[in-house]
Amino acid sequence: MSDVVLTGDRPTGQLHLGHYFGTLANRVALQGVHPMYVLIADYQVITDRDTPGEIQRNITELLLDYLAVGLDPRQVTIFQHSAVPELNQLLLPFLSLVSVAELSRNPTVKDEIAHSSQSAVSGLMFTYPVHQAADILFCKGTLVPVGKDQLPHLEVTRLVARRFNERYGPVFPEPQAMMGASPMLRGLDGGKMSKSRGNAITLAATEDETAALIRKARTDADRLITFDEERRPEVANLLMLAGLCLGRPPQEIAEEIGDGGAVTLKRVVTDAVNDFLAPIRKRRREHGEADAREVLAEGNERARERAIATLDEVRAAMGF
Ligand code: TRP
């Protein structure tokens, strides 16, 4: 049986280089090889905040990011939760398959609750991983390119698929996670790379913005540049970033810089990142808001057809 790839992003801000090397590169490599769905998880935005915020703007930016990195809407179905009611309706039977205890011990949910700015934790915070199972299973996804933090959610999806099949007969595959091959990139301040922390190079950043961000990056006082992740995490992270952009081992770049110090290191990193982003920036300029809307409208229609077929099958299996 051939694979179906499904993955998604919450539309909460622009994508950055961490996303690129973590999952976007994988998606571009897999498009055309397998049928692929990319979900703009708009309903998932309200799991850790009270309102969706600038949702339309964020959705447009996300679509432009997708087109910029080279996702091809003829080969990939790009769609959103809120346009596919039949996907959302799968949540109801799926919720009946998991216990409250299982929902409560999801480590990613626990972590999000710990970092949430909400005054009260909503029911959706505990149940969205089951909704994510609907995201993956509506198209019978088998391969899910994600980061490590998503593994507990994938376990929920596998559990839902297994229990559904046991209770009602074989309908769903048990999907597998697909992890990016690249090492985790940190932000330019050494912490977790995140748009909201101002330490990430977004795919939409200009050359000047990129240079300014890298100029401010944290390094250390040792002039001799070496690749030492343990003792010099900030320098190592910059070397890794340059290495990923250049397709070269970071150790080799460190040796070339030698005793050139942080100034040389930052110049090398800035050039590497800007050269790498040049074709992505060019493609971004070739697409406008109208293209983005059209891509989404077409994707939504295709996804909906798929969801209707799966919901029919689910209802029939359950005897509704
Ligand atoms: N939870 C994912 C994130 O925060 C986004 C997401 C929603 C997703 N539905 C998905 C990822 C389905 C993979 C598959 O990044």
mmCIF file of C-alpha atoms and ligand atoms in Angstrom:
data_model
loop_
_atom_site.group_PDB
_atom_site.id
_atom_site.type_symbol
_atom_site.label_atom_id
_atom_site.label_comp_id
_atom_site.label_asym_id
_atom_site.label_seq_id
_atom_site.Cartn_x
_atom_site.Cartn_y
_atom_site.Cartn_z
ATOM 1 C CA MET A 1 0.000 0.000 0.000
ATOM 2 C CA SER A 2 1.364 3.396 -0.866
ATOM 3 C CA ASP A 3 1.874 6.176 1.656
ATOM 4 C CA VAL A 4 -0.225 9.274 2.183
ATOM 5 C CA VAL A 5 1.627 12.192 3.781
ATOM 6 C CA LEU A 6 -0.177 14.616 6.082
ATOM 7 C CA THR A 7 1.313 17.400 8.113
ATOM 8 C CA GLY A 8 0.300 20.828 9.331
ATOM 9 C CA ASP A 9 1.068 24.111 11.033
ATOM 10 C CA ARG A 10 -0.831 26.425 13.323
ATOM 11 C CA PRO A 11 -1.244 29.799 11.617
ATOM 12 C CA THR A 12 0.185 31.879 14.457
ATOM 13 C CA GLY A 13 3.028 33.696 12.681
ATOM 14 C CA GLN A 14 5.644 33.425 9.982
ATOM 15 C CA LEU A 15 7.691 30.285 9.462
ATOM 16 C CA HIS A 16 11.426 30.419 10.191
ATOM 17 C CA LEU A 17 14.591 28.504 9.344
ATOM 18 C CA GLY A 18 13.925 26.062 12.196
ATOM 19 C CA HIS A 19 10.691 25.061 10.470
ATOM 20 C CA TYR A 20 12.501 24.859 7.157
ATOM 21 C CA PHE A 21 15.177 22.403 8.231
ATOM 22 C CA GLY A 22 12.831 20.628 10.665
ATOM 23 C CA THR A 23 9.943 19.824 8.329
ATOM 24 C CA LEU A 24 9.495 22.051 5.257
ATOM 25 C CA ALA A 25 12.513 20.572 3.453
ATOM 26 C CA ASN A 26 11.062 17.097 4.019
ATOM 27 C CA ARG A 27 7.734 18.127 2.570
ATOM 28 C CA VAL A 28 9.308 19.569 -0.547
ATOM 29 C CA ALA A 29 11.329 16.362 -0.993
ATOM 30 C CA LEU A 30 8.232 14.160 -0.612
ATOM 31 C CA GLN A 31 5.863 16.084 -2.867
ATOM 32 C CA GLY A 32 5.164 14.247 -6.072
ATOM 33 C CA VAL A 33 6.486 11.031 -4.505
ATOM 34 C CA HIS A 34 3.386 10.438 -2.355
ATOM 35 C CA PRO A 35 -0.018 12.117 -2.231
ATOM 36 C CA MET A 36 0.416 14.918 0.305
ATOM 37 C CA TYR A 37 -1.884 17.065 2.412
ATOM 38 C CA VAL A 38 -0.675 20.172 4.248
ATOM 39 C CA LEU A 39 -3.073 21.473 6.879
ATOM 40 C CA ILE A 40 -3.356 25.049 8.050
ATOM 41 C CA ALA A 41 -4.598 24.128 11.511
ATOM 42 C CA ASP A 42 -6.692 27.227 12.126
ATOM 43 C CA TYR A 43 -9.004 25.739 14.768
ATOM 44 C CA GLN A 44 -5.923 24.596 16.687
ATOM 45 C CA VAL A 45 -4.882 28.223 17.229
ATOM 46 C CA ILE A 46 -7.463 28.650 19.992
ATOM 47 C CA THR A 47 -6.039 25.838 22.136
ATOM 48 C CA ASP A 48 -3.590 28.063 24.039
ATOM 49 C CA ARG A 49 -5.124 31.527 23.542
ATOM 50 C CA ASP A 50 -8.601 32.963 23.931
ATOM 51 C CA THR A 51 -9.146 34.304 20.394
ATOM 52 C CA PRO A 52 -7.673 33.490 16.970
ATOM 53 C CA GLY A 53 -6.062 36.942 16.664
ATOM 54 C CA GLU A 54 -5.028 38.065 13.189
ATOM 55 C CA ILE A 55 -6.003 34.735 11.714
ATOM 56 C CA GLN A 56 -6.633 35.767 8.086
ATOM 57 C CA ARG A 57 -3.331 37.581 7.875
ATOM 58 C CA ASN A 58 -1.459 34.678 9.428
ATOM 59 C CA ILE A 59 -3.089 32.217 7.043
ATOM 60 C CA THR A 60 -2.063 34.317 4.041
ATOM 61 C CA GLU A 61 1.518 34.589 5.313
ATOM 62 C CA LEU A 62 1.669 30.839 5.873
ATOM 63 C CA LEU A 63 0.442 30.175 2.330
ATOM 64 C CA LEU A 64 3.039 32.575 0.941
ATOM 65 C CA ASP A 65 5.713 30.778 2.991
ATOM 66 C CA TYR A 66 4.597 27.432 1.533
ATOM 67 C CA LEU A 67 4.719 28.748 -2.027
ATOM 68 C CA ALA A 68 8.058 30.437 -1.365
ATOM 69 C CA VAL A 69 9.779 27.242 -0.200
ATOM 70 C CA GLY A 70 8.534 25.469 -3.303
ATOM 71 C CA LEU A 71 5.477 23.502 -2.261
ATOM 72 C CA ASP A 72 3.574 22.954 -5.490
ATOM 73 C CA PRO A 73 -0.215 23.209 -5.089
ATOM 74 C CA ARG A 74 -0.698 20.950 -8.109
ATOM 75 C CA GLN A 75 0.986 18.161 -6.178
ATOM 76 C CA VAL A 76 0.009 19.087 -2.625
ATOM 77 C CA THR A 77 -3.431 19.702 -1.157
ATOM 78 C CA ILE A 78 -3.212 22.723 1.139
ATOM 79 C CA PHE A 79 -6.345 23.220 3.255
ATOM 80 C CA GLN A 80 -7.710 24.519 6.552
ATOM 81 C CA HIS A 81 -9.777 23.005 9.390
ATOM 82 C CA SER A 82 -12.541 25.592 9.275
ATOM 83 C CA ALA A 83 -13.397 24.815 5.631
ATOM 84 C CA VAL A 84 -13.796 21.063 6.100
ATOM 85 C CA PRO A 85 -16.765 20.351 8.408
ATOM 86 C CA GLU A 86 -16.620 16.580 7.814
ATOM 87 C CA LEU A 87 -13.063 16.433 9.178
ATOM 88 C CA ASN A 88 -14.175 18.260 12.302
ATOM 89 C CA GLN A 89 -17.131 15.920 12.722
ATOM 90 C CA LEU A 90 -14.765 12.968 13.113
ATOM 91 C CA LEU A 91 -13.774 14.465 16.459
ATOM 92 C CA LEU A 92 -17.001 13.271 18.051
ATOM 93 C CA PRO A 93 -16.691 9.503 17.498
ATOM 94 C CA PHE A 94 -12.926 9.744 18.074
ATOM 95 C CA LEU A 95 -13.420 11.353 21.491
ATOM 96 C CA SER A 96 -15.449 8.322 22.517
ATOM 97 C CA LEU A 97 -12.387 6.130 21.961
ATOM 98 C CA VAL A 98 -10.038 7.751 24.511
ATOM 99 C CA SER A 99 -10.237 8.114 28.256
ATOM 100 C CA VAL A 100 -9.934 11.316 30.261
ATOM 101 C CA ALA A 101 -6.890 9.795 31.965
ATOM 102 C CA GLU A 102 -5.187 9.282 28.611
ATOM 103 C CA LEU A 103 -5.922 12.878 27.608
ATOM 104 C CA SER A 104 -4.546 14.195 30.892
ATOM 105 C CA ARG A 105 -1.136 12.575 30.669
ATOM 106 C CA ASN A 106 -0.075 13.931 27.258
ATOM 107 C CA PRO A 107 3.358 15.521 27.938
ATOM 108 C CA THR A 108 3.088 18.086 25.116
ATOM 109 C CA VAL A 109 -0.282 19.251 26.434
ATOM 110 C CA LYS A 110 1.177 19.498 29.947
ATOM 111 C CA ASP A 111 4.060 21.590 28.645
ATOM 112 C CA GLU A 112 1.713 23.904 26.753
ATOM 113 C CA ILE A 113 -0.427 24.367 29.827
ATOM 114 C CA ALA A 114 2.699 25.284 31.808
ATOM 115 C CA HIS A 115 3.651 27.947 29.230
ATOM 116 C CA SER A 116 0.149 29.189 28.430
ATOM 117 C CA SER A 117 -0.841 32.773 29.149
ATOM 118 C CA GLN A 118 -4.497 31.821 29.504
ATOM 119 C CA SER A 119 -6.164 32.335 32.852
ATOM 120 C CA ALA A 120 -8.062 29.037 32.571
ATOM 121 C CA VAL A 121 -7.203 25.854 30.711
ATOM 122 C CA SER A 122 -9.931 25.064 28.188
ATOM 123 C CA GLY A 123 -11.418 21.681 27.310
ATOM 124 C CA LEU A 124 -9.937 22.081 23.850
ATOM 125 C CA MET A 125 -6.423 22.104 25.313
ATOM 126 C CA PHE A 126 -6.963 18.514 26.474
ATOM 127 C CA THR A 127 -8.885 17.320 23.427
ATOM 128 C CA TYR A 128 -7.077 18.936 20.493
ATOM 129 C CA PRO A 129 -4.724 15.940 20.140
ATOM 130 C CA VAL A 130 -7.834 13.887 19.282
ATOM 131 C CA HIS A 131 -8.824 16.545 16.767
ATOM 132 C CA GLN A 132 -5.305 16.164 15.385
ATOM 133 C CA ALA A 133 -6.071 12.454 14.974
ATOM 134 C CA ALA A 134 -8.980 13.537 12.767
ATOM 135 C CA ASP A 135 -6.541 15.737 10.792
ATOM 136 C CA ILE A 136 -4.377 12.744 10.051
ATOM 137 C CA LEU A 137 -7.016 10.053 9.650
ATOM 138 C CA PHE A 138 -9.565 11.910 7.500
ATOM 139 C CA CYS A 139 -7.268 11.273 4.503
ATOM 140 C CA LYS A 140 -5.947 7.978 5.915
ATOM 141 C CA GLY A 141 -2.524 9.536 6.351
ATOM 142 C CA THR A 142 0.297 7.051 6.941
ATOM 143 C CA LEU A 143 3.385 9.303 7.141
ATOM 144 C CA VAL A 144 3.487 12.408 9.309
ATOM 145 C CA PRO A 145 6.598 14.637 9.077
ATOM 146 C CA VAL A 146 6.791 16.368 12.471
ATOM 147 C CA GLY A 147 9.117 17.519 15.212
ATOM 148 C CA LYS A 148 9.741 15.589 18.420
ATOM 149 C CA ASP A 149 7.145 17.560 20.407
ATOM 150 C CA GLN A 150 4.415 16.062 18.216
ATOM 151 C CA LEU A 151 5.190 12.416 18.997
ATOM 152 C CA PRO A 152 2.682 12.172 21.886
ATOM 153 C CA HIS A 153 -0.036 13.422 19.533
ATOM 154 C CA LEU A 154 0.907 10.834 16.982
ATOM 155 C CA GLU A 155 0.550 8.178 19.679
ATOM 156 C CA VAL A 156 -2.992 9.446 20.307
ATOM 157 C CA THR A 157 -3.719 9.131 16.585
ATOM 158 C CA ARG A 158 -2.417 5.575 16.532
ATOM 159 C CA LEU A 159 -4.512 4.719 19.579
ATOM 160 C CA VAL A 160 -7.650 6.199 17.996
ATOM 161 C CA ALA A 161 -7.062 4.304 14.741
ATOM 162 C CA ARG A 162 -6.408 1.022 16.570
ATOM 163 C CA ARG A 163 -9.448 1.294 18.831
ATOM 164 C CA PHE A 164 -11.740 2.355 16.015
ATOM 165 C CA ASN A 165 -10.665 -0.647 13.962
ATOM 166 C CA GLU A 166 -11.107 -2.998 16.936
ATOM 167 C CA ARG A 167 -14.593 -1.764 17.735
ATOM 168 C CA TYR A 168 -16.011 -1.180 14.283
ATOM 169 C CA GLY A 169 -13.860 -3.003 11.749
ATOM 170 C CA PRO A 170 -10.780 -2.022 9.756
ATOM 171 C CA VAL A 171 -11.074 1.534 8.454
ATOM 172 C CA PHE A 172 -7.894 3.379 9.428
ATOM 173 C CA PRO A 173 -4.142 2.835 8.973
ATOM 174 C CA GLU A 174 -1.829 3.428 11.966
ATOM 175 C CA PRO A 175 0.361 6.324 10.837
ATOM 176 C CA GLN A 176 4.109 6.701 11.437
ATOM 177 C CA ALA A 177 6.003 9.846 12.405
ATOM 178 C CA MET A 178 8.771 11.018 10.130
ATOM 179 C CA MET A 179 11.434 13.057 11.902
ATOM 180 C CA GLY A 180 13.669 15.595 10.161
ATOM 181 C CA ALA A 181 17.273 14.483 9.665
ATOM 182 C CA SER A 182 18.755 17.841 10.702
ATOM 183 C CA PRO A 183 19.829 18.675 14.240
ATOM 184 C CA MET A 184 17.586 21.006 16.250
ATOM 185 C CA LEU A 185 18.450 24.638 15.568
ATOM 186 C CA ARG A 186 18.406 27.028 18.506
ATOM 187 C CA GLY A 187 17.431 30.667 18.300
ATOM 188 C CA LEU A 188 20.108 33.336 17.932
ATOM 189 C CA ASP A 189 20.068 33.936 21.710
ATOM 190 C CA GLY A 190 20.758 30.271 22.423
ATOM 191 C CA GLY A 191 17.158 29.496 23.525
ATOM 192 C CA LYS A 192 14.398 27.628 21.695
ATOM 193 C CA MET A 193 13.931 29.173 18.244
ATOM 194 C CA SER A 194 10.602 30.958 18.237
ATOM 195 C CA LYS A 195 9.120 33.893 16.373
ATOM 196 C CA SER A 196 7.658 35.310 19.562
ATOM 197 C CA ARG A 197 11.091 35.425 21.232
ATOM 198 C CA GLY A 198 12.563 37.541 18.426
ATOM 199 C CA ASN A 199 15.448 35.076 18.016
ATOM 200 C CA ALA A 200 14.405 33.427 14.754
ATOM 201 C CA ILE A 201 15.259 34.193 11.132
ATOM 202 C CA THR A 202 11.928 34.065 9.339
ATOM 203 C CA LEU A 203 11.722 32.920 5.737
ATOM 204 C CA ALA A 204 10.215 36.303 4.901
ATOM 205 C CA ALA A 205 13.041 38.357 6.487
ATOM 206 C CA THR A 206 14.929 40.733 4.177
ATOM 207 C CA GLU A 207 18.705 40.565 3.703
ATOM 208 C CA ASP A 208 19.159 43.530 6.032
ATOM 209 C CA GLU A 209 16.874 42.151 8.723
ATOM 210 C CA THR A 210 18.757 38.856 8.531
ATOM 211 C CA ALA A 211 22.129 40.605 8.833
ATOM 212 C CA ALA A 212 20.904 42.653 11.808
ATOM 213 C CA LEU A 213 19.594 39.567 13.613
ATOM 214 C CA ILE A 214 22.840 37.659 13.128
ATOM 215 C CA ARG A 215 24.901 40.681 14.224
ATOM 216 C CA LYS A 216 23.045 40.600 17.550
ATOM 217 C CA ALA A 217 23.459 36.830 17.966
ATOM 218 C CA ARG A 218 25.104 35.677 21.168
ATOM 219 C CA THR A 219 28.649 34.263 20.880
ATOM 220 C CA ASP A 220 31.592 34.058 23.293
ATOM 221 C CA ALA A 221 34.961 35.756 23.856
ATOM 222 C CA ASP A 222 37.199 33.004 22.419
ATOM 223 C CA ARG A 223 38.658 34.226 19.092
ATOM 224 C CA LEU A 224 39.486 30.742 17.851
ATOM 225 C CA ILE A 225 36.275 29.381 16.359
ATOM 226 C CA THR A 226 35.676 25.689 17.139
ATOM 227 C CA PHE A 227 32.623 23.456 16.853
ATOM 228 C CA ASP A 228 31.870 22.380 20.411
ATOM 229 C CA GLU A 229 28.160 21.890 21.111
ATOM 230 C CA GLU A 230 28.710 21.157 24.803
ATOM 231 C CA ARG A 231 30.905 24.051 25.849
ATOM 232 C CA ARG A 232 30.140 26.622 23.123
ATOM 233 C CA PRO A 233 26.464 26.058 22.258
ATOM 234 C CA GLU A 234 25.882 29.530 20.748
ATOM 235 C CA VAL A 235 28.911 29.379 18.442
ATOM 236 C CA ALA A 236 28.070 25.771 17.535
ATOM 237 C CA ASN A 237 24.512 26.772 16.683
ATOM 238 C CA LEU A 238 25.719 29.495 14.297
ATOM 239 C CA LEU A 239 28.117 27.038 12.676
ATOM 240 C CA MET A 240 25.281 24.529 12.332
ATOM 241 C CA LEU A 241 23.058 27.151 10.724
ATOM 242 C CA ALA A 242 25.769 28.027 8.196
ATOM 243 C CA GLY A 243 26.407 24.303 7.642
ATOM 244 C CA LEU A 244 22.758 23.551 6.892
ATOM 245 C CA CYS A 245 22.529 26.493 4.489
ATOM 246 C CA LEU A 246 25.765 25.541 2.709
ATOM 247 C CA GLY A 247 25.235 21.773 2.875
ATOM 248 C CA ARG A 248 28.614 21.370 4.611
ATOM 249 C CA PRO A 249 29.754 19.983 7.977
ATOM 250 C CA PRO A 250 29.971 22.708 10.661
ATOM 251 C CA GLN A 251 33.427 21.500 11.801
ATOM 252 C CA GLU A 252 34.851 22.294 8.386
ATOM 253 C CA ILE A 253 33.443 25.825 8.459
ATOM 254 C CA ALA A 254 34.903 26.337 11.952
ATOM 255 C CA GLU A 255 38.358 25.297 10.735
ATOM 256 C CA GLU A 256 38.197 27.736 7.843
ATOM 257 C CA ILE A 257 37.289 30.617 10.141
ATOM 258 C CA GLY A 258 40.049 29.628 12.558
ATOM 259 C CA ASP A 259 41.044 32.627 14.701
ATOM 260 C CA GLY A 260 38.863 35.048 12.724
ATOM 261 C CA GLY A 261 36.629 35.403 15.774
ATOM 262 C CA ALA A 262 32.937 36.190 16.082
ATOM 263 C CA VAL A 263 33.083 38.940 13.445
ATOM 264 C CA THR A 264 34.221 36.538 10.727
ATOM 265 C CA LEU A 265 31.848 33.850 11.958
ATOM 266 C CA LYS A 266 28.888 36.203 11.708
ATOM 267 C CA ARG A 267 29.898 37.356 8.236
ATOM 268 C CA VAL A 268 30.124 33.735 7.050
ATOM 269 C CA VAL A 269 26.740 32.893 8.610
ATOM 270 C CA THR A 270 25.050 36.005 7.180
ATOM 271 C CA ASP A 271 26.316 35.271 3.670
ATOM 272 C CA ALA A 272 25.318 31.608 3.922
ATOM 273 C CA VAL A 273 21.794 32.382 5.146
ATOM 274 C CA ASN A 274 21.209 35.180 2.646
ATOM 275 C CA ASP A 275 22.413 33.063 -0.279
ATOM 276 C CA PHE A 276 20.240 30.215 0.905
ATOM 277 C CA LEU A 277 17.157 32.409 1.268
ATOM 278 C CA ALA A 278 17.642 34.220 -2.056
ATOM 279 C CA PRO A 279 15.607 31.791 -4.221
ATOM 280 C CA ILE A 280 12.956 31.521 -1.476
ATOM 281 C CA ARG A 281 12.656 35.327 -1.370
ATOM 282 C CA LYS A 282 12.453 35.440 -5.147
ATOM 283 C CA ARG A 283 9.595 32.913 -5.250
ATOM 284 C CA ARG A 284 7.822 34.804 -2.474
ATOM 285 C CA ARG A 285 7.835 37.959 -4.610
ATOM 286 C CA GLU A 286 6.291 36.006 -7.489
ATOM 287 C CA HIS A 287 3.130 35.250 -5.485
ATOM 288 C CA GLY A 288 0.484 37.565 -4.107
ATOM 289 C CA GLU A 289 -2.478 37.372 -1.794
ATOM 290 C CA ALA A 290 -4.825 36.431 -4.653
ATOM 291 C CA ASP A 291 -2.700 33.359 -5.521
ATOM 292 C CA ALA A 292 -2.709 32.350 -1.886
ATOM 293 C CA ARG A 293 -6.495 32.556 -1.660
ATOM 294 C CA GLU A 294 -6.929 30.532 -4.847
ATOM 295 C CA VAL A 295 -4.538 27.802 -3.695
ATOM 296 C CA LEU A 296 -6.431 27.483 -0.437
ATOM 297 C CA ALA A 297 -9.880 27.448 -2.076
ATOM 298 C CA GLU A 298 -8.838 24.615 -4.393
ATOM 299 C CA GLY A 299 -7.152 22.675 -1.605
ATOM 300 C CA ASN A 300 -10.162 23.052 0.665
ATOM 301 C CA GLU A 301 -12.398 21.615 -2.025
ATOM 302 C CA ARG A 302 -10.155 18.574 -2.579
ATOM 303 C CA ALA A 303 -9.764 17.957 1.158
ATOM 304 C CA ARG A 304 -13.497 18.202 1.660
ATOM 305 C CA GLU A 305 -14.195 15.512 -0.934
ATOM 306 C CA ARG A 306 -11.787 13.229 0.870
ATOM 307 C CA ALA A 307 -13.331 14.015 4.273
ATOM 308 C CA ILE A 308 -16.863 13.359 3.061
ATOM 309 C CA ALA A 309 -15.832 9.892 1.823
ATOM 310 C CA THR A 310 -14.121 9.021 5.122
ATOM 311 C CA LEU A 311 -16.994 10.273 7.274
ATOM 312 C CA ASP A 312 -19.408 8.169 5.199
ATOM 313 C CA GLU A 313 -17.244 5.139 5.822
ATOM 314 C CA VAL A 314 -17.061 5.897 9.548
ATOM 315 C CA ARG A 315 -20.817 6.298 9.857
ATOM 316 C CA ALA A 316 -21.407 3.060 7.968
ATOM 317 C CA ALA A 317 -18.885 1.153 10.102
ATOM 318 C CA MET A 318 -20.508 2.453 13.293
ATOM 319 C CA GLY A 319 -24.034 1.708 12.103
ATOM 320 C CA PHE A 320 -25.316 5.288 11.998
HETATM 321 N N1 TRP B 1 0.174 20.492 16.395
HETATM 322 C C1 TRP B 1 0.989 20.897 15.266
HETATM 323 C C2 TRP B 1 1.923 22.028 15.735
HETATM 324 O O1 TRP B 1 1.626 22.702 16.698
HETATM 325 C C3 TRP B 1 0.184 21.357 14.075
HETATM 326 C C4 TRP B 1 -0.729 20.285 13.543
HETATM 327 C C5 TRP B 1 -2.087 20.297 13.554
HETATM 328 C C6 TRP B 1 -0.321 19.056 12.923
HETATM 329 N N2 TRP B 1 -2.572 19.177 12.991
HETATM 330 C C7 TRP B 1 -1.529 18.395 12.582
HETATM 331 C C8 TRP B 1 0.915 18.468 12.640
HETATM 332 C C9 TRP B 1 -1.502 17.134 11.976
HETATM 333 C C10 TRP B 1 0.924 17.208 12.024
HETATM 334 C C11 TRP B 1 -0.275 16.551 11.705
HETATM 335 O O2 TRP B 1 2.922 22.253 15.103
#
